[in-house]
Structure formats: C-alpha cells, structure tokens
PDB file of C-alpha atoms in Angstrom:
ATOM      1  CA  UNK A   1      79.521  86.753  87.594  1.00  0.00           C
ATOM      2  CA  UNK A   2      77.751  87.653  90.837  1.00  0.00           C
ATOM      3  CA  UNK A   3      80.325  86.379  93.162  1.00  0.00           C
ATOM      4  CA  UNK A   4      83.860  87.542  92.204  1.00  0.00           C
ATOM      5  CA  UNK A   5      86.920  86.447  94.122  1.00  0.00           C
ATOM      6  CA  UNK A   6      89.548  89.430  94.391  1.00  0.00           C
ATOM      7  CA  UNK A   7      93.298  88.537  94.744  1.00  0.00           C
ATOM      8  CA  UNK A   8      94.119  89.366  98.381  1.00  0.00           C
ATOM      9  CA  UNK A   9      95.354  93.055  98.807  1.00  0.00           C
ATOM     10  CA  UNK A  10      95.194  93.826  95.116  1.00  0.00           C
ATOM     11  CA  UNK A  11      98.547  91.899  94.903  1.00  0.00           C
ATOM     12  CA  UNK A  12      98.471  90.733  91.293  1.00  0.00           C
ATOM     13  CA  UNK A  13     101.674  91.399  89.220  1.00  0.00           C
ATOM     14  CA  UNK A  14     101.295  91.838  85.454  1.00  0.00           C
ATOM     15  CA  UNK A  15     104.459  91.915  83.251  1.00  0.00           C
ATOM     16  CA  UNK A  16     103.876  93.931  80.144  1.00  0.00           C
ATOM     17  CA  UNK A  17     106.161  95.536  77.374  1.00  0.00           C
ATOM     18  CA  UNK A  18     105.593  98.712  79.254  1.00  0.00           C
ATOM     19  CA  UNK A  19     106.844  97.524  82.319  1.00  0.00           C
ATOM     20  CA  UNK A  20     105.968  95.404  85.532  1.00  0.00           C
ATOM     21  CA  UNK A  21     102.973  96.560  87.264  1.00  0.00           C
ATOM     22  CA  UNK A  22     100.874  95.618  90.431  1.00  0.00           C
ATOM     23  CA  UNK A  23      97.149  95.428  89.503  1.00  0.00           C
ATOM     24  CA  UNK A  24      93.841  94.447  91.317  1.00  0.00           C
ATOM     25  CA  UNK A  25      91.983  91.808  89.658  1.00  0.00           C
ATOM     26  CA  UNK A  26      88.903  89.612  90.416  1.00  0.00           C
ATOM     27  CA  UNK A  27      88.361  86.001  89.223  1.00  0.00           C
ATOM     28  CA  UNK A  28      84.954  84.558  88.585  1.00  0.00           C
ATOM     29  CA  UNK A  29      83.387  82.336  91.035  1.00  0.00           C
ATOM     30  CA  UNK A  30      80.219  81.137  89.435  1.00  0.00           C
ATOM     31  CA  UNK A  31      78.794  77.607  89.240  1.00  0.00           C
ATOM     32  CA  UNK A  32      80.514  77.014  86.156  1.00  0.00           C
ATOM     33  CA  UNK A  33      83.794  78.264  87.192  1.00  0.00           C
ATOM     34  CA  UNK A  34      86.842  77.721  85.184  1.00  0.00           C
ATOM     35  CA  UNK A  35      90.426  77.461  87.081  1.00  0.00           C
ATOM     36  CA  UNK A  36      92.039  80.836  87.693  1.00  0.00           C
ATOM     37  CA  UNK A  37      94.937  79.946  85.121  1.00  0.00           C
ATOM     38  CA  UNK A  38      92.409  79.284  82.401  1.00  0.00           C
ATOM     39  CA  UNK A  39      90.551  82.457  83.145  1.00  0.00           C
ATOM     40  CA  UNK A  40      93.849  84.466  82.693  1.00  0.00           C
ATOM     41  CA  UNK A  41      94.773  82.810  79.643  1.00  0.00           C
ATOM     42  CA  UNK A  42      91.399  83.681  78.134  1.00  0.00           C
ATOM     43  CA  UNK A  43      92.285  87.275  79.173  1.00  0.00           C
ATOM     44  CA  UNK A  44      95.282  87.284  77.337  1.00  0.00           C
ATOM     45  CA  UNK A  45      97.730  86.891  80.387  1.00  0.00           C
ATOM     46  CA  UNK A  46     100.118  83.825  80.778  1.00  0.00           C
ATOM     47  CA  UNK A  47     100.040  82.738  84.480  1.00  0.00           C
ATOM     48  CA  UNK A  48     103.328  82.229  86.326  1.00  0.00           C
ATOM     49  CA  UNK A  49     101.672  79.176  88.156  1.00  0.00           C
ATOM     50  CA  UNK A  50      98.688  77.038  87.438  1.00  0.00           C
ATOM     51  CA  UNK A  51      97.716  76.903  91.122  1.00  0.00           C
ATOM     52  CA  UNK A  52      96.803  80.218  92.772  1.00  0.00           C
ATOM     53  CA  UNK A  53      98.468  82.446  90.214  1.00  0.00           C
ATOM     54  CA  UNK A  54      99.700  85.966  91.407  1.00  0.00           C
ATOM     55  CA  UNK A  55     101.965  86.962  88.610  1.00  0.00           C
ATOM     56  CA  UNK A  56     101.252  86.785  84.745  1.00  0.00           C
ATOM     57  CA  UNK A  57     102.885  87.933  81.690  1.00  0.00           C
ATOM     58  CA  UNK A  58     101.050  89.462  78.715  1.00  0.00           C
ATOM     59  CA  UNK A  59     101.083  87.426  75.411  1.00  0.00           C
ATOM     60  CA  UNK A  60     102.628  90.344  73.679  1.00  0.00           C
ATOM     61  CA  UNK A  61     105.810  90.509  76.318  1.00  0.00           C
ATOM     62  CA  UNK A  62     106.204  87.135  75.578  1.00  0.00           C
ATOM     63  CA  UNK A  63     106.423  87.517  72.091  1.00  0.00           C
ATOM     64  CA  UNK A  64     108.726  90.243  72.182  1.00  0.00           C
ATOM     65  CA  UNK A  65     110.996  88.271  74.670  1.00  0.00           C
ATOM     66  CA  UNK A  66     110.918  85.371  72.317  1.00  0.00           C
ATOM     67  CA  UNK A  67     112.134  87.544  69.262  1.00  0.00           C
ATOM     68  CA  UNK A  68     114.660  89.431  71.309  1.00  0.00           C
ATOM     69  CA  UNK A  69     116.193  86.145  72.838  1.00  0.00           C
ATOM     70  CA  UNK A  70     116.651  84.798  69.427  1.00  0.00           C
ATOM     71  CA  UNK A  71     117.854  87.888  67.522  1.00  0.00           C
ATOM     72  CA  UNK A  72     120.079  89.564  70.322  1.00  0.00           C
ATOM     73  CA  UNK A  73     120.493  86.639  72.767  1.00  0.00           C
ATOM     74  CA  UNK A  74     119.122  88.589  75.520  1.00  0.00           C
ATOM     75  CA  UNK A  75     118.749  86.799  78.755  1.00  0.00           C
ATOM     76  CA  UNK A  76     115.579  86.388  80.555  1.00  0.00           C
ATOM     77  CA  UNK A  77     117.253  88.291  83.593  1.00  0.00           C
ATOM     78  CA  UNK A  78     118.424  91.050  81.313  1.00  0.00           C
ATOM     79  CA  UNK A  79     114.804  91.339  79.606  1.00  0.00           C
ATOM     80  CA  UNK A  80     113.236  91.498  83.086  1.00  0.00           C
ATOM     81  CA  UNK A  81     115.822  94.026  84.362  1.00  0.00           C
ATOM     82  CA  UNK A  82     115.202  96.383  81.243  1.00  0.00           C
ATOM     83  CA  UNK A  83     111.306  96.082  82.089  1.00  0.00           C
ATOM     84  CA  UNK A  84     111.823  97.131  85.637  1.00  0.00           C
ATOM     85  CA  UNK A  85     113.652 100.132  84.413  1.00  0.00           C
ATOM     86  CA  UNK A  86     110.654 101.152  82.441  1.00  0.00           C
ATOM     87  CA  UNK A  87     108.947 101.619  85.835  1.00  0.00           C
ATOM     88  CA  UNK A  88     111.673 103.110  87.845  1.00  0.00           C
ATOM     89  CA  UNK A  89     115.076 103.812  86.330  1.00  0.00           C
ATOM     90  CA  UNK A  90     116.446 105.032  89.643  1.00  0.00           C
ATOM     91  CA  UNK A  91     116.489 101.516  91.370  1.00  0.00           C
ATOM     92  CA  UNK A  92     115.036 102.919  94.293  1.00  0.00           C
ATOM     93  CA  UNK A  93     111.699 101.139  93.877  1.00  0.00           C
ATOM     94  CA  UNK A  94     112.177  97.781  92.615  1.00  0.00           C
ATOM     95  CA  UNK A  95     109.380  95.886  90.809  1.00  0.00           C
ATOM     96  CA  UNK A  96     107.022  93.637  92.906  1.00  0.00           C
ATOM     97  CA  UNK A  97     108.280  90.096  93.164  1.00  0.00           C
ATOM     98  CA  UNK A  98     106.229  86.949  94.012  1.00  0.00           C
ATOM     99  CA  UNK A  99     107.842  83.642  94.727  1.00  0.00           C
ATOM    100  CA  UNK A 100     106.459  80.944  92.465  1.00  0.00           C
ATOM    101  CA  UNK A 101     105.190  78.571  95.086  1.00  0.00           C
ATOM    102  CA  UNK A 102     101.678  77.853  94.045  1.00  0.00           C
ATOM    103  CA  UNK A 103     100.151  78.814  97.305  1.00  0.00           C
TER     104      UNK A 103
END
C-alpha cells in the first residue's frame, strides 16, 4: 500500500500469550481498502471494537483463555492480571488500557 495510516502515537495494544504489549501498526488505506477490523482479523488479531480499534487480542491468547476458562474456571479478570504480570510482576508499571468507546 502506498498510503498507510498509522495509529496515532504508535498507541495500539496487543494482548498475547506472552503479555500485553504496546505496538505501532499501520492500516492500509488504498483504493480497495478493507475496514480496520477486517485488516486486523486477516492478520490474526481479534479487535476489541469494530470502529477505530486500538486494542486487539491474538487468536492464540483467545484459545488459551477459552481452554483455561473451561478447565480451571479462571475469570477474564484473573487471566488479564496474569498476562500483565508477565510484562511487569512488580505492579509499578501497569499495562496500557484503552477504553472501548469506538472513537
């Protein structure tokens, strides 16, 4: 694509089995452009919103949460907290959080 659109301030959050990470991504903005949420899905990321997504989870982390929630009855909060500990186990630097507002 000759005309990529960057997420402002490289402020995109990806939730993965290895933790929660802030990354910089570019969306395609060519003449046959797909919605941003579709572009993320094709890249193996499940967007938190369909309009102006700024957070996404990898399919692998969704599979892992699905299995753990059935087998060990872990809640979404507990799973997210364990992923945030992979990034910083001291609690002094919490993972980035985006409000899911669609804007």
